[in-house]
mmCIF file of N, CA and C and ligand atoms in Angstrom:
data_model
loop_
_atom_site.group_PDB
_atom_site.id
_atom_site.type_symbol
_atom_site.label_atom_id
_atom_site.label_comp_id
_atom_site.label_asym_id
_atom_site.label_seq_id
_atom_site.Cartn_x
_atom_site.Cartn_y
_atom_site.Cartn_z
ATOM 1 N N UNK A 22 16.531 4.410 -5.446
ATOM 2 C CA UNK A 22 15.955 5.205 -6.521
ATOM 3 C C UNK A 22 14.577 4.654 -6.887
ATOM 4 N N UNK A 23 13.613 5.561 -7.063
ATOM 5 C CA UNK A 23 12.275 5.078 -7.434
ATOM 6 C C UNK A 23 12.167 4.989 -8.959
ATOM 7 N N UNK A 24 11.423 3.961 -9.423
ATOM 8 C CA UNK A 24 11.451 3.611 -10.845
ATOM 9 C C UNK A 24 10.095 3.681 -11.520
ATOM 10 N N UNK A 25 9.035 3.458 -10.747
ATOM 11 C CA UNK A 25 7.711 3.351 -11.373
ATOM 12 C C UNK A 25 6.646 3.383 -10.292
ATOM 13 N N UNK A 26 5.400 3.556 -10.710
ATOM 14 C CA UNK A 26 4.281 3.359 -9.789
ATOM 15 C C UNK A 26 4.070 1.858 -9.697
ATOM 16 N N UNK A 27 4.304 1.306 -8.521
ATOM 17 C CA UNK A 27 4.139 -0.143 -8.342
ATOM 18 C C UNK A 27 2.663 -0.514 -8.248
ATOM 19 N N UNK A 28 1.924 0.236 -7.405
ATOM 20 C CA UNK A 28 0.486 -0.004 -7.304
ATOM 21 C C UNK A 28 -0.214 1.171 -6.643
ATOM 22 N N UNK A 29 -1.534 1.171 -6.797
ATOM 23 C CA UNK A 29 -2.387 2.123 -6.083
ATOM 24 C C UNK A 29 -3.142 1.313 -5.038
ATOM 25 N N UNK A 30 -3.027 1.711 -3.760
ATOM 26 C CA UNK A 30 -3.696 1.000 -2.672
ATOM 27 C C UNK A 30 -5.063 1.608 -2.394
ATOM 28 N N UNK A 31 -6.080 0.775 -2.358
ATOM 29 C CA UNK A 31 -7.452 1.239 -2.149
ATOM 30 C C UNK A 31 -8.053 0.516 -0.950
ATOM 31 N N UNK A 32 -8.517 1.298 0.024
ATOM 32 C CA UNK A 32 -9.126 0.722 1.227
ATOM 33 C C UNK A 32 -10.563 0.313 0.912
ATOM 34 N N UNK A 33 -10.903 -0.932 1.249
ATOM 35 C CA UNK A 33 -12.255 -1.443 0.997
ATOM 36 C C UNK A 33 -12.763 -2.144 2.260
ATOM 37 N N UNK A 34 -14.098 -2.199 2.392
ATOM 38 C CA UNK A 34 -14.647 -2.932 3.543
ATOM 39 C C UNK A 34 -14.641 -4.426 3.253
ATOM 40 N N UNK A 35 -14.782 -4.783 1.957
ATOM 41 C CA UNK A 35 -14.872 -6.188 1.581
ATOM 42 C C UNK A 35 -14.237 -6.394 0.203
ATOM 43 N N UNK A 36 -13.208 -7.217 0.156
ATOM 44 C CA UNK A 36 -12.592 -7.549 -1.131
ATOM 45 C C UNK A 36 -13.614 -8.271 -2.015
ATOM 46 N N UNK A 37 -14.406 -9.148 -1.409
ATOM 47 C CA UNK A 37 -15.401 -9.922 -2.176
ATOM 48 C C UNK A 37 -16.357 -8.991 -2.920
ATOM 49 N N UNK A 38 -16.735 -7.885 -2.275
ATOM 50 C CA UNK A 38 -17.630 -6.920 -2.919
ATOM 51 C C UNK A 38 -16.868 -6.027 -3.897
ATOM 52 N N UNK A 39 -15.741 -5.491 -3.460
ATOM 53 C CA UNK A 39 -15.007 -4.492 -4.248
ATOM 54 C C UNK A 39 -14.459 -5.070 -5.551
ATOM 55 N N UNK A 40 -14.087 -6.345 -5.549
ATOM 56 C CA UNK A 40 -13.469 -6.933 -6.744
ATOM 57 C C UNK A 40 -14.424 -6.986 -7.924
ATOM 58 N N UNK A 41 -15.740 -6.949 -7.635
ATOM 59 C CA UNK A 41 -16.735 -7.060 -8.711
ATOM 60 C C UNK A 41 -16.586 -5.931 -9.732
ATOM 61 N N UNK A 42 -16.253 -4.739 -9.252
ATOM 62 C CA UNK A 42 -16.076 -3.591 -10.152
ATOM 63 C C UNK A 42 -14.944 -3.858 -11.150
ATOM 64 N N UNK A 43 -13.813 -4.343 -10.625
ATOM 65 C CA UNK A 43 -12.637 -4.568 -11.477
ATOM 66 C C UNK A 43 -12.879 -5.731 -12.430
ATOM 67 N N UNK A 44 -13.574 -6.756 -11.930
ATOM 68 C CA UNK A 44 -13.869 -7.917 -12.771
ATOM 69 C C UNK A 44 -14.844 -7.540 -13.890
ATOM 70 N N UNK A 45 -15.730 -6.570 -13.607
ATOM 71 C CA UNK A 45 -16.645 -6.104 -14.657
ATOM 72 C C UNK A 45 -15.889 -5.361 -15.749
ATOM 73 N N UNK A 46 -14.684 -4.857 -15.411
ATOM 74 C CA UNK A 46 -13.833 -4.196 -16.406
ATOM 75 C C UNK A 46 -12.928 -5.199 -17.117
ATOM 76 N N UNK A 47 -13.053 -6.468 -16.773
ATOM 77 C CA UNK A 47 -12.255 -7.500 -17.425
ATOM 78 C C UNK A 47 -10.931 -7.774 -16.742
ATOM 79 N N UNK A 48 -10.713 -7.179 -15.563
ATOM 80 C CA UNK A 48 -9.466 -7.415 -14.823
ATOM 81 C C UNK A 48 -9.636 -8.633 -13.913
ATOM 82 N N UNK A 49 -8.498 -9.185 -13.479
ATOM 83 C CA UNK A 49 -8.550 -10.382 -12.642
ATOM 84 C C UNK A 49 -7.751 -10.203 -11.366
ATOM 85 N N UNK A 50 -8.278 -10.714 -10.282
ATOM 86 C CA UNK A 50 -7.526 -10.747 -9.026
ATOM 87 C C UNK A 50 -6.455 -11.827 -9.163
ATOM 88 N N UNK A 51 -5.200 -11.423 -9.044
ATOM 89 C CA UNK A 51 -4.084 -12.345 -9.246
ATOM 90 C C UNK A 51 -3.772 -13.122 -7.964
ATOM 91 N N UNK A 52 -3.902 -12.445 -6.820
ATOM 92 C CA UNK A 52 -3.551 -13.097 -5.558
ATOM 93 C C UNK A 52 -4.281 -12.410 -4.416
ATOM 94 N N UNK A 53 -4.537 -13.192 -3.373
ATOM 95 C CA UNK A 53 -5.065 -12.624 -2.125
ATOM 96 C C UNK A 53 -4.207 -13.176 -0.999
ATOM 97 N N UNK A 54 -3.699 -12.287 -0.158
ATOM 98 C CA UNK A 54 -2.893 -12.748 0.963
ATOM 99 C C UNK A 54 -3.170 -11.902 2.189
ATOM 100 N N UNK A 55 -2.863 -12.455 3.355
ATOM 101 C CA UNK A 55 -3.022 -11.705 4.588
ATOM 102 C C UNK A 55 -1.660 -11.275 5.087
ATOM 103 N N UNK A 56 -1.545 -9.988 5.407
ATOM 104 C CA UNK A 56 -0.319 -9.485 6.029
ATOM 105 C C UNK A 56 -0.686 -9.219 7.484
ATOM 106 N N UNK A 57 -0.414 -10.222 8.330
ATOM 107 C CA UNK A 57 -0.835 -10.171 9.735
ATOM 108 C C UNK A 57 -0.255 -8.963 10.460
ATOM 109 N N UNK A 58 1.011 -8.653 10.172
ATOM 110 C CA UNK A 58 1.673 -7.558 10.889
ATOM 111 C C UNK A 58 0.999 -6.214 10.623
ATOM 112 N N UNK A 59 0.301 -6.097 9.470
ATOM 113 C CA UNK A 59 -0.396 -4.851 9.138
ATOM 114 C C UNK A 59 -1.899 -4.964 9.415
ATOM 115 N N UNK A 60 -2.356 -6.160 9.807
ATOM 116 C CA UNK A 60 -3.778 -6.362 10.068
ATOM 117 C C UNK A 60 -4.628 -6.193 8.828
ATOM 118 N N UNK A 61 -4.134 -6.717 7.702
ATOM 119 C CA UNK A 61 -4.827 -6.442 6.450
ATOM 120 C C UNK A 61 -4.809 -7.650 5.510
ATOM 121 N N UNK A 62 -5.902 -7.783 4.747
ATOM 122 C CA UNK A 62 -5.964 -8.768 3.660
ATOM 123 C C UNK A 62 -5.788 -7.986 2.363
ATOM 124 N N UNK A 63 -4.945 -8.504 1.461
ATOM 125 C CA UNK A 63 -4.542 -7.755 0.274
ATOM 126 C C UNK A 63 -4.873 -8.537 -0.989
ATOM 127 N N UNK A 64 -5.610 -7.905 -1.900
ATOM 128 C CA UNK A 64 -5.875 -8.508 -3.215
ATOM 129 C C UNK A 64 -5.134 -7.688 -4.267
ATOM 130 N N UNK A 65 -4.362 -8.362 -5.109
ATOM 131 C CA UNK A 65 -3.609 -7.675 -6.157
ATOM 132 C C UNK A 65 -4.273 -7.907 -7.517
ATOM 133 N N UNK A 66 -4.470 -6.800 -8.233
ATOM 134 C CA UNK A 66 -5.106 -6.846 -9.553
ATOM 135 C C UNK A 66 -4.160 -6.209 -10.563
ATOM 136 N N UNK A 67 -3.479 -7.002 -11.387
ATOM 137 C CA UNK A 67 -2.553 -6.435 -12.378
ATOM 138 C C UNK A 67 -3.296 -5.568 -13.380
ATOM 139 N N UNK A 68 -2.657 -4.457 -13.747
ATOM 140 C CA UNK A 68 -3.256 -3.529 -14.706
ATOM 141 C C UNK A 68 -2.115 -2.898 -15.501
ATOM 142 N N UNK A 69 -1.855 -3.432 -16.702
ATOM 143 C CA UNK A 69 -0.739 -2.943 -17.503
ATOM 144 C C UNK A 69 0.545 -3.015 -16.703
ATOM 145 N N UNK A 70 1.314 -1.907 -16.692
ATOM 146 C CA UNK A 70 2.603 -1.930 -15.990
ATOM 147 C C UNK A 70 2.451 -1.726 -14.480
ATOM 148 N N UNK A 71 1.217 -1.533 -13.987
ATOM 149 C CA UNK A 71 1.032 -1.289 -12.561
ATOM 150 C C UNK A 71 -0.021 -2.247 -12.001
ATOM 151 N N UNK A 72 -0.498 -1.975 -10.811
ATOM 152 C CA UNK A 72 -1.474 -2.867 -10.168
ATOM 153 C C UNK A 72 -2.406 -2.051 -9.288
ATOM 154 N N UNK A 73 -3.587 -2.592 -9.078
ATOM 155 C CA UNK A 73 -4.502 -2.067 -8.068
ATOM 156 C C UNK A 73 -4.392 -3.008 -6.870
ATOM 157 N N UNK A 74 -4.261 -2.446 -5.673
ATOM 158 C CA UNK A 74 -4.165 -3.239 -4.444
ATOM 159 C C UNK A 74 -5.387 -2.939 -3.580
ATOM 160 N N UNK A 75 -6.225 -3.936 -3.370
ATOM 161 C CA UNK A 75 -7.389 -3.752 -2.502
ATOM 162 C C UNK A 75 -7.000 -4.166 -1.085
ATOM 163 N N UNK A 76 -7.309 -3.301 -0.129
ATOM 164 C CA UNK A 76 -6.912 -3.514 1.264
ATOM 165 C C UNK A 76 -8.152 -3.643 2.136
ATOM 166 N N UNK A 77 -8.336 -4.812 2.714
ATOM 167 C CA UNK A 77 -9.476 -5.054 3.603
ATOM 168 C C UNK A 77 -8.935 -5.321 5.006
ATOM 169 N N UNK A 78 -9.391 -4.570 6.006
ATOM 170 C CA UNK A 78 -8.834 -4.760 7.352
ATOM 171 C C UNK A 78 -9.224 -6.121 7.940
ATOM 172 N N UNK A 79 -8.291 -6.730 8.673
ATOM 173 C CA UNK A 79 -8.593 -7.984 9.380
ATOM 174 C C UNK A 79 -9.278 -7.681 10.700
ATOM 175 N N UNK A 80 -9.022 -6.489 11.243
ATOM 176 C CA UNK A 80 -9.731 -6.044 12.442
ATOM 177 C C UNK A 80 -9.850 -4.526 12.397
ATOM 178 N N UNK A 81 -10.836 -4.019 13.156
ATOM 179 C CA UNK A 81 -11.103 -2.570 13.126
ATOM 180 C C UNK A 81 -9.891 -1.776 13.608
ATOM 181 N N UNK A 82 -9.184 -2.335 14.611
ATOM 182 C CA UNK A 82 -8.041 -1.626 15.173
ATOM 183 C C UNK A 82 -6.768 -1.967 14.395
ATOM 184 N N UNK A 83 -6.688 -1.453 13.175
ATOM 185 C CA UNK A 83 -5.525 -1.651 12.302
ATOM 186 C C UNK A 83 -5.424 -0.374 11.470
ATOM 187 N N UNK A 84 -4.294 -0.131 10.828
ATOM 188 C CA UNK A 84 -4.182 1.118 10.051
ATOM 189 C C UNK A 84 -5.305 1.281 9.025
ATOM 190 N N UNK A 85 -5.619 0.236 8.271
ATOM 191 C CA UNK A 85 -6.670 0.362 7.255
ATOM 192 C C UNK A 85 -8.051 0.411 7.910
ATOM 193 N N UNK A 86 -8.230 -0.314 9.022
ATOM 194 C CA UNK A 86 -9.497 -0.255 9.756
ATOM 195 C C UNK A 86 -9.773 1.153 10.260
ATOM 196 N N UNK A 87 -8.742 1.809 10.786
ATOM 197 C CA UNK A 87 -8.914 3.174 11.291
ATOM 198 C C UNK A 87 -9.159 4.150 10.139
ATOM 199 N N UNK A 88 -8.477 3.917 9.009
ATOM 200 C CA UNK A 88 -8.683 4.759 7.829
ATOM 201 C C UNK A 88 -10.146 4.675 7.378
ATOM 202 N N UNK A 89 -10.686 3.461 7.320
ATOM 203 C CA UNK A 89 -12.078 3.274 6.885
ATOM 204 C C UNK A 89 -13.058 3.947 7.841
ATOM 205 N N UNK A 90 -12.786 3.824 9.148
ATOM 206 C CA UNK A 90 -13.679 4.425 10.143
ATOM 207 C C UNK A 90 -13.707 5.944 9.992
ATOM 208 N N UNK A 91 -12.565 6.503 9.656
ATOM 209 C CA UNK A 91 -12.432 7.961 9.592
ATOM 210 C C UNK A 91 -12.894 8.521 8.252
ATOM 211 N N UNK A 92 -12.533 7.855 7.166
ATOM 212 C CA UNK A 92 -12.758 8.439 5.838
ATOM 213 C C UNK A 92 -13.614 7.609 4.904
ATOM 214 N N UNK A 93 -13.882 6.373 5.286
ATOM 215 C CA UNK A 93 -14.639 5.502 4.390
ATOM 216 C C UNK A 93 -13.741 4.924 3.307
ATOM 217 N N UNK A 94 -14.298 4.077 2.451
ATOM 218 C CA UNK A 94 -13.501 3.438 1.400
ATOM 219 C C UNK A 94 -12.961 4.472 0.412
ATOM 220 N N UNK A 95 -11.814 4.153 -0.186
ATOM 221 C CA UNK A 95 -11.246 5.053 -1.193
ATOM 222 C C UNK A 95 -9.744 4.863 -1.318
ATOM 223 N N UNK A 96 -9.118 5.762 -2.066
ATOM 224 C CA UNK A 96 -7.670 5.666 -2.292
ATOM 225 C C UNK A 96 -6.937 5.843 -0.964
ATOM 226 N N UNK A 97 -6.085 4.893 -0.649
ATOM 227 C CA UNK A 97 -5.381 4.870 0.638
ATOM 228 C C UNK A 97 -3.926 5.296 0.485
ATOM 229 N N UNK A 98 -3.240 4.757 -0.509
ATOM 230 C CA UNK A 98 -1.843 5.143 -0.714
ATOM 231 C C UNK A 98 -1.412 4.896 -2.156
ATOM 232 N N UNK A 99 -0.287 5.510 -2.495
ATOM 233 C CA UNK A 99 0.332 5.311 -3.801
ATOM 234 C C UNK A 99 1.691 4.670 -3.529
ATOM 235 N N UNK A 100 1.972 3.569 -4.210
ATOM 236 C CA UNK A 100 3.234 2.862 -3.960
ATOM 237 C C UNK A 100 4.195 3.033 -5.122
ATOM 238 N N UNK A 101 5.407 3.457 -4.787
ATOM 239 C CA UNK A 101 6.467 3.612 -5.784
ATOM 240 C C UNK A 101 7.448 2.458 -5.646
ATOM 241 N N UNK A 102 7.797 1.844 -6.772
ATOM 242 C CA UNK A 102 8.800 0.780 -6.769
ATOM 243 C C UNK A 102 10.170 1.414 -6.574
ATOM 244 N N UNK A 103 10.922 0.871 -5.622
ATOM 245 C CA UNK A 103 12.241 1.418 -5.309
ATOM 246 C C UNK A 103 13.302 0.335 -5.488
ATOM 247 N N UNK A 104 14.467 0.734 -5.974
ATOM 248 C CA UNK A 104 15.555 -0.238 -6.091
ATOM 249 C C UNK A 104 16.268 -0.421 -4.752
ATOM 250 N N UNK A 105 16.060 0.520 -3.821
ATOM 251 C CA UNK A 105 16.715 0.437 -2.509
ATOM 252 C C UNK A 105 15.905 1.264 -1.503
ATOM 253 N N UNK A 106 14.968 0.609 -0.841
ATOM 254 C CA UNK A 106 14.070 1.317 0.083
ATOM 255 C C UNK A 106 14.851 1.989 1.208
ATOM 256 N N UNK A 107 15.872 1.313 1.711
ATOM 257 C CA UNK A 107 16.628 1.881 2.838
ATOM 258 C C UNK A 107 17.317 3.186 2.419
ATOM 259 N N UNK A 108 17.929 3.177 1.251
ATOM 260 C CA UNK A 108 18.636 4.376 0.772
ATOM 261 C C UNK A 108 17.653 5.503 0.469
ATOM 262 N N UNK A 109 16.527 5.179 -0.149
ATOM 263 C CA UNK A 109 15.533 6.220 -0.441
ATOM 264 C C UNK A 109 14.960 6.802 0.849
ATOM 265 N N UNK A 110 14.726 5.937 1.852
ATOM 266 C CA UNK A 110 14.213 6.417 3.139
ATOM 267 C C UNK A 110 15.215 7.365 3.789
ATOM 268 N N UNK A 111 16.488 6.983 3.760
ATOM 269 C CA UNK A 111 17.529 7.810 4.378
ATOM 270 C C UNK A 111 17.604 9.170 3.694
ATOM 271 N N UNK A 112 17.499 9.157 2.372
ATOM 272 C CA UNK A 112 17.574 10.406 1.616
ATOM 273 C C UNK A 112 16.389 11.315 1.941
ATOM 274 N N UNK A 113 15.199 10.720 2.061
ATOM 275 C CA UNK A 113 14.012 11.514 2.408
ATOM 276 C C UNK A 113 14.167 12.102 3.809
ATOM 277 N N UNK A 114 14.647 11.275 4.747
ATOM 278 C CA UNK A 114 14.845 11.749 6.126
ATOM 279 C C UNK A 114 15.821 12.925 6.159
ATOM 280 N N UNK A 115 16.928 12.772 5.445
ATOM 281 C CA UNK A 115 17.933 13.847 5.408
ATOM 282 C C UNK A 115 17.344 15.127 4.832
ATOM 283 N N UNK A 116 16.355 14.982 3.929
ATOM 284 C CA UNK A 116 15.737 16.154 3.299
ATOM 285 C C UNK A 116 14.573 16.690 4.131
ATOM 286 N N UNK A 117 14.344 16.078 5.329
ATOM 287 C CA UNK A 117 13.347 16.619 6.249
ATOM 288 C C UNK A 117 11.958 16.034 6.120
ATOM 289 N N UNK A 118 11.812 14.962 5.348
ATOM 290 C CA UNK A 118 10.502 14.350 5.191
ATOM 291 C C UNK A 118 10.285 13.293 6.277
ATOM 292 N N UNK A 119 8.997 13.057 6.561
ATOM 293 C CA UNK A 119 8.646 12.210 7.695
ATOM 294 C C UNK A 119 8.446 10.756 7.255
ATOM 295 N N UNK A 120 9.494 9.948 7.472
ATOM 296 C CA UNK A 120 9.452 8.521 7.136
ATOM 297 C C UNK A 120 8.918 7.787 8.358
ATOM 298 N N UNK A 121 7.897 6.940 8.161
ATOM 299 C CA UNK A 121 7.146 6.420 9.314
ATOM 300 C C UNK A 121 7.903 5.398 10.162
ATOM 301 N N UNK A 122 8.692 4.538 9.538
ATOM 302 C CA UNK A 122 9.306 3.451 10.310
ATOM 303 C C UNK A 122 10.828 3.557 10.301
ATOM 304 N N UNK A 123 11.425 3.062 11.376
ATOM 305 C CA UNK A 123 12.882 3.114 11.463
ATOM 306 C C UNK A 123 13.516 2.282 10.352
ATOM 307 N N UNK A 124 12.922 1.124 10.095
ATOM 308 C CA UNK A 124 13.474 0.198 9.098
ATOM 309 C C UNK A 124 12.353 -0.275 8.181
ATOM 310 N N UNK A 125 12.676 -0.659 6.935
ATOM 311 C CA UNK A 125 11.652 -1.260 6.070
ATOM 312 C C UNK A 125 11.072 -2.514 6.725
ATOM 313 N N UNK A 126 9.799 -2.785 6.472
ATOM 314 C CA UNK A 126 9.125 -3.944 7.067
ATOM 315 C C UNK A 126 8.592 -4.841 5.940
ATOM 316 N N UNK A 127 8.265 -6.106 6.250
ATOM 317 C CA UNK A 127 7.734 -6.997 5.216
ATOM 318 C C UNK A 127 6.333 -6.576 4.788
ATOM 319 N N UNK A 128 6.107 -6.493 3.485
ATOM 320 C CA UNK A 128 4.787 -6.138 2.954
ATOM 321 C C UNK A 128 4.242 -7.259 2.087
ATOM 322 N N UNK A 129 3.174 -6.953 1.350
ATOM 323 C CA UNK A 129 2.568 -7.954 0.474
ATOM 324 C C UNK A 129 3.567 -8.391 -0.598
ATOM 325 N N UNK A 130 3.447 -9.643 -1.019
ATOM 326 C CA UNK A 130 4.283 -10.165 -2.095
ATOM 327 C C UNK A 130 5.753 -10.292 -1.717
ATOM 328 N N UNK A 131 6.048 -10.332 -0.408
ATOM 329 C CA UNK A 131 7.429 -10.486 0.043
ATOM 330 C C UNK A 131 8.278 -9.243 -0.179
ATOM 331 N N UNK A 132 7.631 -8.085 -0.443
ATOM 332 C CA UNK A 132 8.380 -6.842 -0.641
ATOM 333 C C UNK A 132 8.834 -6.278 0.701
ATOM 334 N N UNK A 133 9.895 -5.460 0.640
ATOM 335 C CA UNK A 133 10.292 -4.662 1.804
ATOM 336 C C UNK A 133 9.687 -3.282 1.590
ATOM 337 N N UNK A 134 8.946 -2.799 2.581
ATOM 338 C CA UNK A 134 8.197 -1.556 2.377
ATOM 339 C C UNK A 134 8.460 -0.526 3.473
ATOM 340 N N UNK A 135 8.217 0.715 3.115
ATOM 341 C CA UNK A 135 8.356 1.853 4.018
ATOM 342 C C UNK A 135 7.245 2.829 3.654
ATOM 343 N N UNK A 136 6.802 3.642 4.600
ATOM 344 C CA UNK A 136 5.745 4.617 4.317
ATOM 345 C C UNK A 136 6.218 6.028 4.650
ATOM 346 N N UNK A 137 5.703 7.000 3.884
ATOM 347 C CA UNK A 137 6.017 8.404 4.107
ATOM 348 C C UNK A 137 4.744 9.093 4.592
ATOM 349 N N UNK A 138 4.841 9.830 5.687
ATOM 350 C CA UNK A 138 3.655 10.459 6.264
ATOM 351 C C UNK A 138 3.068 11.484 5.298
ATOM 352 N N UNK A 139 1.740 11.406 5.064
ATOM 353 C CA UNK A 139 1.122 12.330 4.098
ATOM 354 C C UNK A 139 1.276 13.804 4.470
ATOM 355 N N UNK A 140 1.457 14.090 5.760
ATOM 356 C CA UNK A 140 1.640 15.491 6.160
ATOM 357 C C UNK A 140 2.915 16.075 5.574
ATOM 358 N N UNK A 141 3.866 15.229 5.267
ATOM 359 C CA UNK A 141 5.126 15.751 4.719
ATOM 360 C C UNK A 141 5.245 15.495 3.218
ATOM 361 N N UNK A 142 4.222 14.903 2.609
ATOM 362 C CA UNK A 142 4.326 14.599 1.178
ATOM 363 C C UNK A 142 3.068 15.017 0.423
ATOM 364 N N UNK A 143 2.608 16.222 0.734
ATOM 365 C CA UNK A 143 1.526 16.807 -0.057
ATOM 366 C C UNK A 143 0.175 16.127 0.090
ATOM 367 N N UNK A 144 -0.053 15.488 1.254
ATOM 368 C CA UNK A 144 -1.366 14.898 1.486
ATOM 369 C C UNK A 144 -1.525 13.498 0.938
ATOM 370 N N UNK A 145 -0.452 12.933 0.393
ATOM 371 C CA UNK A 145 -0.512 11.575 -0.156
ATOM 372 C C UNK A 145 0.330 10.646 0.719
ATOM 373 N N UNK A 146 -0.284 9.558 1.201
ATOM 374 C CA UNK A 146 0.497 8.532 1.881
ATOM 375 C C UNK A 146 1.245 7.743 0.815
ATOM 376 N N UNK A 147 2.571 7.816 0.842
ATOM 377 C CA UNK A 147 3.372 7.052 -0.108
ATOM 378 C C UNK A 147 3.945 5.817 0.551
ATOM 379 N N UNK A 148 3.958 4.742 -0.224
ATOM 380 C CA UNK A 148 4.648 3.515 0.164
ATOM 381 C C UNK A 148 5.833 3.382 -0.790
ATOM 382 N N UNK A 149 6.969 2.997 -0.273
ATOM 383 C CA UNK A 149 8.102 2.625 -1.128
ATOM 384 C C UNK A 149 8.252 1.122 -1.008
ATOM 385 N N UNK A 150 8.379 0.418 -2.127
ATOM 386 C CA UNK A 150 8.459 -1.046 -2.072
ATOM 387 C C UNK A 150 9.629 -1.545 -2.910
ATOM 388 N N UNK A 151 10.364 -2.474 -2.303
ATOM 389 C CA UNK A 151 11.513 -3.100 -2.976
ATOM 390 C C UNK A 151 11.272 -4.596 -3.055
ATOM 391 N N UNK A 152 11.496 -5.165 -4.215
ATOM 392 C CA UNK A 152 11.265 -6.609 -4.391
ATOM 393 C C UNK A 152 12.265 -7.421 -3.609
HETATM 394 CO CO1 CO B 215 0.598 -1.051 -0.926
#
């Protein structure tokens, strides 16, 4: 079951550059980590009950690298906090929606994550994340 907006993922060319905007608003980067399996460096910026996630590609040939090449920097995905990613994925699949991976995979912050193809979810790439 999904419970809240966990974070908004934003594709950036450089976390060092992009963070300046948020810091000018008085927000702070809480953590920066690399998720090698996704080819991405992730900066988390807490914002009230949710977070902004800045995504910088580690190499051009990665999901975020390809997104940047095609569309430039901007909103990449919306992440919903789930109490059970596997069950939510199964339910979406049964309802005919396009779930990208067979099984949840490790994401930032030690979460288990799954993605829903934007073609089947109104043009929005959704991430489901379970702590
Ligand atoms: Co995310």
